[in-house]
Tab-separated table of C-alpha atoms in Angstrom:
chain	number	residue	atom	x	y	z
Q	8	UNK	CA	84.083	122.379	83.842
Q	9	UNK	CA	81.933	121.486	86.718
Q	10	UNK	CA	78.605	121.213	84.397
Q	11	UNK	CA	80.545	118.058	83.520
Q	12	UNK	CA	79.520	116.285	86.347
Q	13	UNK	CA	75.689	116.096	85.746
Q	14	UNK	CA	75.976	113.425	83.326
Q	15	UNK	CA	77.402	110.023	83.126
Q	16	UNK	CA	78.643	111.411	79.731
Q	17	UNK	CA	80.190	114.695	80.911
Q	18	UNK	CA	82.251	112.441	84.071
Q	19	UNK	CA	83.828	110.140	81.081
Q	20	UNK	CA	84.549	113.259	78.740
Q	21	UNK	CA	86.046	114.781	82.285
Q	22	UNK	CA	87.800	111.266	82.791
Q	23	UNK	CA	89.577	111.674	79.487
Q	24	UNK	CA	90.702	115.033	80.027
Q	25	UNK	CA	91.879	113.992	83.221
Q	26	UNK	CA	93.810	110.961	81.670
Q	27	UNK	CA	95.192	113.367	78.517
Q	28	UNK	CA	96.317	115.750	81.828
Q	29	UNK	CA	98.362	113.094	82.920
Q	30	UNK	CA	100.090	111.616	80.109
Q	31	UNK	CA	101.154	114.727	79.248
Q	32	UNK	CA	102.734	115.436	82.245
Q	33	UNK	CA	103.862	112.307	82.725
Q	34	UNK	CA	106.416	110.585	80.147
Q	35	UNK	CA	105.819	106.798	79.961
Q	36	UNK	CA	108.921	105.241	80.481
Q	37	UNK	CA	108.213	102.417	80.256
Q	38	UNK	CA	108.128	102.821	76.324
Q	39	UNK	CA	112.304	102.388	77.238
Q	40	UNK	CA	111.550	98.868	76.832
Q	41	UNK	CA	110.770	99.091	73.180
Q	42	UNK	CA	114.746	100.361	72.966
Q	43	UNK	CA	116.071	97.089	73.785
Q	44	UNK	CA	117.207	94.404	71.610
Q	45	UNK	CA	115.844	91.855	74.386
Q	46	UNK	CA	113.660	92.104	76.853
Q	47	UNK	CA	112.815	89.371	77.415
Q	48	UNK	CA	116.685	88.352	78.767
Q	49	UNK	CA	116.518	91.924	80.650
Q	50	UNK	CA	113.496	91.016	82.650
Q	51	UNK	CA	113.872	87.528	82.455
Q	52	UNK	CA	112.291	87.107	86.014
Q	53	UNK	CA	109.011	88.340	84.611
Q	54	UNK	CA	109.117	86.186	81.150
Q	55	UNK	CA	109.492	83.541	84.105
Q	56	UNK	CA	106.727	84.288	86.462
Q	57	UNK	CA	103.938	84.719	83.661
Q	58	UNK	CA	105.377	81.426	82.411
Q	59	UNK	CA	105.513	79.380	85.897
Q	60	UNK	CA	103.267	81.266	88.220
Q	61	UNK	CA	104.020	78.997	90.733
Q	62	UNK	CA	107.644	78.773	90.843
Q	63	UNK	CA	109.834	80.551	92.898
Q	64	UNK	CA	112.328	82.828	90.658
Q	65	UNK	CA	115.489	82.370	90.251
Q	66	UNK	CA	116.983	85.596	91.461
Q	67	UNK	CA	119.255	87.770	94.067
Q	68	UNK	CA	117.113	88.745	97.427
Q	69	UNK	CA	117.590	92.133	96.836
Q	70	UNK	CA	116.177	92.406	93.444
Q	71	UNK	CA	112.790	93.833	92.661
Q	72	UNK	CA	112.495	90.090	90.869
Q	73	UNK	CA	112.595	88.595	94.017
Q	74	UNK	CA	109.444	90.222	95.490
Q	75	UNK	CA	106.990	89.177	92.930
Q	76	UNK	CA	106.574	85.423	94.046
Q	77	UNK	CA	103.089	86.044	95.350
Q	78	UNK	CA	101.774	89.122	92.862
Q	79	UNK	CA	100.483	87.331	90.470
Q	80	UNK	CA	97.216	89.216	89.025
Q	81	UNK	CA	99.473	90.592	86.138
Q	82	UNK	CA	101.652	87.501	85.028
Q	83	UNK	CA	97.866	85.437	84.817
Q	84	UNK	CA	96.802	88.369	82.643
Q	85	UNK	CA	100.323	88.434	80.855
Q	86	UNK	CA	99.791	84.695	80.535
Q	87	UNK	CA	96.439	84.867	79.086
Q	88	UNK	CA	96.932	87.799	76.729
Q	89	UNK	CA	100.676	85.994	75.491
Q	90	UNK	CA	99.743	81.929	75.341
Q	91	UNK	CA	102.995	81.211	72.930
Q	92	UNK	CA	105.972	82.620	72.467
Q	93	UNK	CA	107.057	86.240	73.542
Q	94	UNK	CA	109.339	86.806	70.857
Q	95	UNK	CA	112.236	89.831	72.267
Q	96	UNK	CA	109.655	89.973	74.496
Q	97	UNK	CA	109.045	93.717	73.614
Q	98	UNK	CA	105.324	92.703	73.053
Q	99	UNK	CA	104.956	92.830	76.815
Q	100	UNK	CA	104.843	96.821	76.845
Q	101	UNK	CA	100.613	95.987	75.756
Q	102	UNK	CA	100.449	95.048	79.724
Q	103	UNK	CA	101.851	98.872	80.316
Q	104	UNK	CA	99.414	100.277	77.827
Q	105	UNK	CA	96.289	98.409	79.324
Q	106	UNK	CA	97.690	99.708	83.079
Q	107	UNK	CA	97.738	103.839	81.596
Q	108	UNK	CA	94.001	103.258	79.853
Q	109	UNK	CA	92.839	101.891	82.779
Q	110	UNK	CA	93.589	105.625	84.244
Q	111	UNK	CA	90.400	106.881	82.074
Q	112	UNK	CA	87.862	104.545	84.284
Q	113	UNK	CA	90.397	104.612	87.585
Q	114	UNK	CA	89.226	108.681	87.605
Q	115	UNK	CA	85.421	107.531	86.509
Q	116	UNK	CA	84.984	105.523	89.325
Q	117	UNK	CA	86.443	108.264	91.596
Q	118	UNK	CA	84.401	110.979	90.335
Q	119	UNK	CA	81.415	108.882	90.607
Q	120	UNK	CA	82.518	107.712	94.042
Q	121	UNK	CA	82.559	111.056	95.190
Q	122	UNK	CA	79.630	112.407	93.700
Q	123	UNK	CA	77.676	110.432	96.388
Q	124	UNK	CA	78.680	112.885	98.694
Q	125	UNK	CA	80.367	115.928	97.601
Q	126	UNK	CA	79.000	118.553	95.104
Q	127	UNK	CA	80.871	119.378	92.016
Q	128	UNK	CA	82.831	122.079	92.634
Q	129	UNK	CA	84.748	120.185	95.565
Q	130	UNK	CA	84.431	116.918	93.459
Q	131	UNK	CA	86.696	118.912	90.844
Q	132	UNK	CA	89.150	120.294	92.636
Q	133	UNK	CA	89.496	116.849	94.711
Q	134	UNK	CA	90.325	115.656	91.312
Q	135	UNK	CA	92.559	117.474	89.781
Q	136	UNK	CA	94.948	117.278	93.099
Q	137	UNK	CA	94.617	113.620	92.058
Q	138	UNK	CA	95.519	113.728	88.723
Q	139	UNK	CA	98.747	115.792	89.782
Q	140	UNK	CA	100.306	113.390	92.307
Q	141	UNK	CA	102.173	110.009	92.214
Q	142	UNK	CA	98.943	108.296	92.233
Q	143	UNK	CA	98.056	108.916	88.689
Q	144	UNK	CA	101.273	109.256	87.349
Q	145	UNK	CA	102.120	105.408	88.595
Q	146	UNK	CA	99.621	104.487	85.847
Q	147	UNK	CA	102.344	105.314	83.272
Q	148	UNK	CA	106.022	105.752	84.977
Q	149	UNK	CA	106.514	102.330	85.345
Q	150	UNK	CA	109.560	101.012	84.028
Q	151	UNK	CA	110.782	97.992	86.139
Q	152	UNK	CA	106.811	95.636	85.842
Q	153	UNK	CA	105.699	97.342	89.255
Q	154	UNK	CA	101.957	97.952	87.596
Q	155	UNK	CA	101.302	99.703	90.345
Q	156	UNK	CA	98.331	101.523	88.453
Q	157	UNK	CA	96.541	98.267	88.726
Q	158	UNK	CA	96.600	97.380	91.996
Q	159	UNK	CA	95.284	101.303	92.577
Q	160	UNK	CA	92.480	100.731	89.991
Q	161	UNK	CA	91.212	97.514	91.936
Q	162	UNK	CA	91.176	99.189	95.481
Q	163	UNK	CA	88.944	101.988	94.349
Q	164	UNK	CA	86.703	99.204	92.777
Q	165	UNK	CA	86.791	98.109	96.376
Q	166	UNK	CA	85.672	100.994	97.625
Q	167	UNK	CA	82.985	101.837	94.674
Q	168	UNK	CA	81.628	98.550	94.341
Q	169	UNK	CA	78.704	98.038	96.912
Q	170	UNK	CA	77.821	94.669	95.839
Q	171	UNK	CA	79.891	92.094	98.123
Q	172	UNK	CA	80.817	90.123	95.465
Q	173	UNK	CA	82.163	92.985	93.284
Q	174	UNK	CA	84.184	94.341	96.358
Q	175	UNK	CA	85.472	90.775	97.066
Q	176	UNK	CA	86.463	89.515	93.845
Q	177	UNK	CA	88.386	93.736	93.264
Q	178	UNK	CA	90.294	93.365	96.500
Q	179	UNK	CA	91.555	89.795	95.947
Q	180	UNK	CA	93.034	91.386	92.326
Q	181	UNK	CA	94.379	94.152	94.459
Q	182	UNK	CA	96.006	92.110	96.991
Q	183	UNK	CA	97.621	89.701	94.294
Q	184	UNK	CA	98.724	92.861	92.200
Q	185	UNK	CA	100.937	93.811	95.070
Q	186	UNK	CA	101.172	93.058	99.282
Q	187	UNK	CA	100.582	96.896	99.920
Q	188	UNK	CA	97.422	96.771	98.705
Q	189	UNK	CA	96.743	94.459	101.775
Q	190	UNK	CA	97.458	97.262	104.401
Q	191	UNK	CA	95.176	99.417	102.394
Q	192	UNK	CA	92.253	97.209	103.414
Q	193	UNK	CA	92.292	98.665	106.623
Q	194	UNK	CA	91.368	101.865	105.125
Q	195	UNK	CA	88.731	100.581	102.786
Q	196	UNK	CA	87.206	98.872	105.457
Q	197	UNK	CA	87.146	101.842	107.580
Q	198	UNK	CA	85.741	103.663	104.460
Q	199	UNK	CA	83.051	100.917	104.560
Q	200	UNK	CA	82.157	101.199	107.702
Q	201	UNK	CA	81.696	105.225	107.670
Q	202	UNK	CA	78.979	104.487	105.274
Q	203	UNK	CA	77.314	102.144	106.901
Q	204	UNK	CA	77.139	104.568	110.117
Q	205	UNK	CA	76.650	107.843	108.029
Q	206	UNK	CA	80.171	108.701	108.208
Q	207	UNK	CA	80.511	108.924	111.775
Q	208	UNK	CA	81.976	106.408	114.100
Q	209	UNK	CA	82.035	106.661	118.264
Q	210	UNK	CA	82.140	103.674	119.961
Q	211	UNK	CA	84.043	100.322	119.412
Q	212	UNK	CA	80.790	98.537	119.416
Q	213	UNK	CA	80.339	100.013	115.881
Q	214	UNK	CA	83.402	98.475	114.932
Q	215	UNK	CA	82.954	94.841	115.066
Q	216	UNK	CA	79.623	93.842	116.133
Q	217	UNK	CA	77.194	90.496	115.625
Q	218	UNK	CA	75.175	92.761	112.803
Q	219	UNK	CA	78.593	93.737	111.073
Q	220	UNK	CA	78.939	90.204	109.780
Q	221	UNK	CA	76.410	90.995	107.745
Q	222	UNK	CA	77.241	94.135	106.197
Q	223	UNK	CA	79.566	95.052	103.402
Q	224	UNK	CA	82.383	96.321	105.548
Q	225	UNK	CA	83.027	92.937	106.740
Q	226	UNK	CA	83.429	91.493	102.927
Q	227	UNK	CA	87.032	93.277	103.134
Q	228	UNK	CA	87.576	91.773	106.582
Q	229	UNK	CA	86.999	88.657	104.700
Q	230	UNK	CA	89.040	89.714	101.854
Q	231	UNK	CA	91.772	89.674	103.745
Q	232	UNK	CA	91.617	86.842	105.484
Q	233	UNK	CA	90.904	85.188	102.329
Q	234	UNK	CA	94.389	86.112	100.982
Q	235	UNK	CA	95.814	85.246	103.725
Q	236	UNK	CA	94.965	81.780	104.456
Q	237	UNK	CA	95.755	81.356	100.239
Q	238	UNK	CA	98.702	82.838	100.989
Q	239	UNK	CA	100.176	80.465	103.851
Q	240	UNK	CA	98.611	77.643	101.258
Q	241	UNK	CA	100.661	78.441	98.574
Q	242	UNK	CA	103.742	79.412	99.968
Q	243	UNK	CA	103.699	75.783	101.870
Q	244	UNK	CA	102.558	73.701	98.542
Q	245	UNK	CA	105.125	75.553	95.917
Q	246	UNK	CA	107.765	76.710	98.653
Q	247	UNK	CA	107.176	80.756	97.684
Q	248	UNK	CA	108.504	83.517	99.861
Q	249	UNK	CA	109.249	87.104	100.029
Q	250	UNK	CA	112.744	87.764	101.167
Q	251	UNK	CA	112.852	89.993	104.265
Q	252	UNK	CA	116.046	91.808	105.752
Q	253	UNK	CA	118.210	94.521	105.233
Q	254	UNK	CA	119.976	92.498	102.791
Q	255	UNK	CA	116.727	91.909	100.879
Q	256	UNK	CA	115.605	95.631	100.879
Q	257	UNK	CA	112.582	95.173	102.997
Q	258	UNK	CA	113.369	95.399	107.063
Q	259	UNK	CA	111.968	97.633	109.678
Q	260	UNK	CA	115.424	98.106	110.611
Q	261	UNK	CA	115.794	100.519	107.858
Q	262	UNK	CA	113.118	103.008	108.883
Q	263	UNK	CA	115.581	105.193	111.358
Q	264	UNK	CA	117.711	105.978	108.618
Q	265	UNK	CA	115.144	106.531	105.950
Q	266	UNK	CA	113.565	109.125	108.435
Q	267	UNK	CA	116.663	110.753	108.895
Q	268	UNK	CA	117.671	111.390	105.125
Q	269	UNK	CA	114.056	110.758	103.381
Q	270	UNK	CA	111.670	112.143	105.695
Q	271	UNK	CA	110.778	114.143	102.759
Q	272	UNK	CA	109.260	111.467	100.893
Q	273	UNK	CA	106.506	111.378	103.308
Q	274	UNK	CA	105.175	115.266	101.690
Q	275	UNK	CA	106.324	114.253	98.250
Q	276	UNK	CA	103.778	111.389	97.693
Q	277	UNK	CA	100.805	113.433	97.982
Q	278	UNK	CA	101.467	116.701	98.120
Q	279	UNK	CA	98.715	119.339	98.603
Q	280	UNK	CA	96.701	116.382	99.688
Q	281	UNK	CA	97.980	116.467	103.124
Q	282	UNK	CA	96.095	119.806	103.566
Q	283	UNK	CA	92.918	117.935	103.392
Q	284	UNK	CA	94.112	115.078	105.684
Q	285	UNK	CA	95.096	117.900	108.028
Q	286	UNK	CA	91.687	119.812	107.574
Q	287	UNK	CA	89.685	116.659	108.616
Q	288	UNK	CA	91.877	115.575	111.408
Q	289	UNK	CA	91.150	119.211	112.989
Q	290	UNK	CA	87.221	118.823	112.114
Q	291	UNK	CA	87.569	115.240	114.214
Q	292	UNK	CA	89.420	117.022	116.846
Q	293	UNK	CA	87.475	119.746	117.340
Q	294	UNK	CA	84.128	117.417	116.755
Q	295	UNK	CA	85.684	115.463	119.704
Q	296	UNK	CA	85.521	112.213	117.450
Q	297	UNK	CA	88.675	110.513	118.855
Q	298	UNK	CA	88.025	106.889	117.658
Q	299	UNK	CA	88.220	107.851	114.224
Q	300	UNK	CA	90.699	110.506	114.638
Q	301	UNK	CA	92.772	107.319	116.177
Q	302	UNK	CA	91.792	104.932	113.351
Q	303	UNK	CA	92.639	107.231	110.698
Q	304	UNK	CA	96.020	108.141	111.944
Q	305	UNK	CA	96.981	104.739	112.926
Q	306	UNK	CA	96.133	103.374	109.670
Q	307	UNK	CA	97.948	106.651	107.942
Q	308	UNK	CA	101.167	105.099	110.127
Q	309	UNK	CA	100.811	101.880	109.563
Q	310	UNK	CA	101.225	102.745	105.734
Q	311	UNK	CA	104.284	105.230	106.452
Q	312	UNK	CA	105.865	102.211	108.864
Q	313	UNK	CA	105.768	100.044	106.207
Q	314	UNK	CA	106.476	102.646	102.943
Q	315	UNK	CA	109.816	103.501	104.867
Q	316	UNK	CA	110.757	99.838	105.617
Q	317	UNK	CA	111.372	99.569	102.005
Q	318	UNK	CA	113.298	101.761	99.640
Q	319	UNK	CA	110.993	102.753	96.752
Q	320	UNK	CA	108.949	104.954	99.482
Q	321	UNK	CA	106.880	107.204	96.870
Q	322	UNK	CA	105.365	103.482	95.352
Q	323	UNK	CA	104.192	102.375	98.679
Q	324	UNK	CA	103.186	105.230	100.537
Q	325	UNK	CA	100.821	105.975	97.478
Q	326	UNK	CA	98.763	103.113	98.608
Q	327	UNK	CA	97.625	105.413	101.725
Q	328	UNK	CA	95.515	107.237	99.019
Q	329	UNK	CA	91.868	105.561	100.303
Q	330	UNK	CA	92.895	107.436	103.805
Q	331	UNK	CA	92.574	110.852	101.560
Q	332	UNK	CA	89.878	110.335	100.215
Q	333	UNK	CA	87.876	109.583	103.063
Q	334	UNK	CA	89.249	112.902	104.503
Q	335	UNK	CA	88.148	114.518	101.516
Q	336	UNK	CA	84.611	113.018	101.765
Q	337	UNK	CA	84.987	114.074	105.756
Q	338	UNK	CA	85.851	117.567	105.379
Q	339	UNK	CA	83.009	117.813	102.132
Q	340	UNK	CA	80.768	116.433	104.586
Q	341	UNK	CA	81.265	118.806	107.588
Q	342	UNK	CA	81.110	122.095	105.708
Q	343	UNK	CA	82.724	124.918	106.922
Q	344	UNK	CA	82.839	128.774	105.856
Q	345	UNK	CA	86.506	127.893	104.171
Q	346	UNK	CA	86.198	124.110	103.154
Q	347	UNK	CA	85.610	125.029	98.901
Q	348	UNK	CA	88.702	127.064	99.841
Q	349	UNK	CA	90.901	124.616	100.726
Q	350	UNK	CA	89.929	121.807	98.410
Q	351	UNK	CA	90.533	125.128	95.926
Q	352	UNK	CA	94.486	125.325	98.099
Q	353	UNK	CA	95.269	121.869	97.642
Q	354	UNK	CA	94.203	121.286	93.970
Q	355	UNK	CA	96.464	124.848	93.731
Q	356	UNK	CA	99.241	122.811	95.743
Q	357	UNK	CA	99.252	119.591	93.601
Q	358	UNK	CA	99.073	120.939	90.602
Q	359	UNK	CA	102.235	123.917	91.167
Q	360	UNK	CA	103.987	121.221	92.576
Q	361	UNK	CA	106.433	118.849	90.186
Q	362	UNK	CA	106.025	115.505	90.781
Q	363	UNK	CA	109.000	114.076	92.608
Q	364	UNK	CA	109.159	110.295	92.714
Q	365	UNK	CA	111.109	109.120	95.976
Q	366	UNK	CA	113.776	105.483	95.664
Q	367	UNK	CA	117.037	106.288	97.584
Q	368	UNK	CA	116.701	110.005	96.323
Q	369	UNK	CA	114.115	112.489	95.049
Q	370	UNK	CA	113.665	112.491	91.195
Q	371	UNK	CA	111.415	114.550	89.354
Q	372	UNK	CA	109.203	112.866	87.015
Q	373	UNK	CA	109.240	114.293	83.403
Q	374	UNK	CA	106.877	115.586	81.195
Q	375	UNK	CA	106.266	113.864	77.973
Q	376	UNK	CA	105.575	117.301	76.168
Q	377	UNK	CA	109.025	118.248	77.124
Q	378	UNK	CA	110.554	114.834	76.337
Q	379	UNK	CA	110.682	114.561	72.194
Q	380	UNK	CA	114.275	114.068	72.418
Q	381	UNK	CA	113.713	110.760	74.278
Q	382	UNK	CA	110.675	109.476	72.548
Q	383	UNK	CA	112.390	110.237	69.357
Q	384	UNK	CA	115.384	107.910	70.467
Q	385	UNK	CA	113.124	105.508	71.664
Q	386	UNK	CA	111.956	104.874	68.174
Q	387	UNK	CA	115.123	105.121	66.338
Q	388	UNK	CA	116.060	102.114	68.948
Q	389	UNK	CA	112.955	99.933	68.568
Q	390	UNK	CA	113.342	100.194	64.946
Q	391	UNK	CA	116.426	98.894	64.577
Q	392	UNK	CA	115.895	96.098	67.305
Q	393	UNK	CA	112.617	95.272	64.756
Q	394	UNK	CA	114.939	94.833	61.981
Q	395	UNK	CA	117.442	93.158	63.894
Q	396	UNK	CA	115.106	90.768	65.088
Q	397	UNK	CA	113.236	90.134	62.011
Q	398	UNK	CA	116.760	89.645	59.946
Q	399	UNK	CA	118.139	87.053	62.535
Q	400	UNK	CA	114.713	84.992	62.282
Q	401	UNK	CA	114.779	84.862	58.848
Q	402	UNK	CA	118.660	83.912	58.765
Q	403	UNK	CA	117.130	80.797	60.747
């Protein structure tokens, strides 16, 4: 399978494989939606967002609904793709579909991402381990309009993209898909800057310097600041907010008890991948490059800090995943007698594993090869609704 990745050709037909991997392993559920009579009363905060993007909804604090006031890449799109009426609102499940296809060019970009500095063998197994975690399967088990999968597609356009534009404009989509993606700019920016120092960083001076203005790592510096200043705009011209406290779901006052009964989650949302992590934090160690040993695990916290001051810990930790791969491209990089073996372990790891998808408690994701029962329900339901809905309209 490795001859794959000598052509352009062979990393899409690889892509698809990838993508045909994961949806079979991964049941969609958000085709659930299609079994009810309404959605568009169900998820009425959404109907309401893509039809006021600027209006605060009308919800409880402690509702996902609630949280949504600034992410507003997907509503636009909803918007644009849905100009009249949404009907039962069923319809909307085309937004889902375009998030899982976008899975086919999400593993493109990372295959051809890597390719710049890994060979294929490594490139494959890297792979794989990604197709077999949370980060892959959030590209179809979405249920509740978290389109996670396209905030993940726009950071790795981030970090692919080396025209400044193309990394601007990716990481604004990112950042307006969902407020994680803004703590993962720390790590794309840190993946910038490797490059532009040959992936090797020992002195602050390389950090922030009067030539860095000028170089692509300081687009996402500018990225950021961009959404942030938007932000503050926006919140003080249409009176939009994120609710914070424990009552709200979101507090770091919740992070001592999540560690004490979910500590697990931290393992769960990548798996085998941590053995890489691990590998190249050893490599630093022993290479005596503290500064980006420090970066990388402060950046690796900040993302846990923030995953477990939340409940839906699996969702948000998975935006860590640019930290990986930069420890993939590390330990590739530094070759050692056993590094093919332990890209070889984890894709082993990730793939023996079954995914396990971490709100308030483990749950293991299903397969949609073992899951005929439910698909076959699914139907029965939407047909019905269809008829339903068609018969009431034409009572009218």
């Amino acid at each position: 399978m490795a001859n794959l990745l000598t052509s352009s050709r062979g990393i899409l037909l690889l892509s698809v494989i990838l993508f045909a991997f994961v949806l079979l392993t991964t049941f969609p559920k958000y085709l659930e939606i299609l079994a009810d009579p309404s959605p568009y009363n169900t998820y009425s905060y959404f109907f309401h967002k893509v039809s006021e993007p600027l209006k605060a909804v009308p919800i409880a604090p402690d509702t996902h609904g609630s949280k949504i006031a600034f992410r507003l890449t997907v509503p636009l799109l909803a918007k644009l793709l849905y100009p009249g009426d949404f009907g039962s609102g069923r319809r909307i499940v085309i937004l889902y579909l375009i998030q899982s296809f976008l899975l086919i060019p999400f593993f493109y970009i990372l295959i051809k991402l890597l390719k710049r500095f890994t060979n294929s063998s490594t490139l494959l197994y890297f792979s794989i381990a990604c197709s077999s975690v949370y980060l892959s399967k959030a590209f179809f088990w979405d249920y509740d309009f978290w389109f996670d999968g396209f905030a993940y597609f726009f950071l790795l356009l981030g970090m692919y993209f080396r025209n400044k534009a193309g990394i601007f404009i990716a990481l604004q989509l990112a950042c307006w898909t969902d407020e994680r993606a803004v703590i993962a700019l720390s790590s794309i920016y840190l993946f910038h800057l490797l490059q532009e120092n040959s992936f090797s960083i020992s002195s602050l001076r390389q950090l922030l310097n009067r030539e860095s203005l000028k170089q692509r790592s300081f687009v996402v510096v500018l990225a950021g600041l961009a959404y942030g200043i938007v932000r503050m705009l926006l919140a003080y011209q249409f009176d939009l907010h994120t609710p914070f406290g424990e009552n709200s779901g979101v507090a770091l006052s919740l992070i001592p008890y999540q560690f004490k009964h979910r500590l697990i989650g931290i393992f769960l949302a990548f798996e085998g991948l941590w053995l890489l992590l691990l590998s190249a934090a050893l490599l630093m160690y022993n290479q005596r490059k503290s500064l980006l040993l420090v970066l990388l695990s402060g950046i690796l916290m900040l993302h846990i800090i923030v995953a477990y001051s939340v409940f839906d810990i699996t969702r948000s930790l998975s935006y860590a995943f640019p930290v990986f791969i930069i420890s993939g491209i590390y330990v590739s990089l530094n070759r050692t007698k056993v590094h093919q073996r332990i890209f070889l372990i984890t894709a082993a790891l990730c793939l023996l594993m079954p995914t396990q998808f971490l709100i308030y408690f483990p749950r293991q994701i299903p397969w949609t090869i073992l899951s005929y029962t439910e698909i076959k329900n699914i139907y029965v339901s939407s047909t019905e609704n269809e008829e339903g809905y068609i018969s009431n309209n034409y009572k009218k």
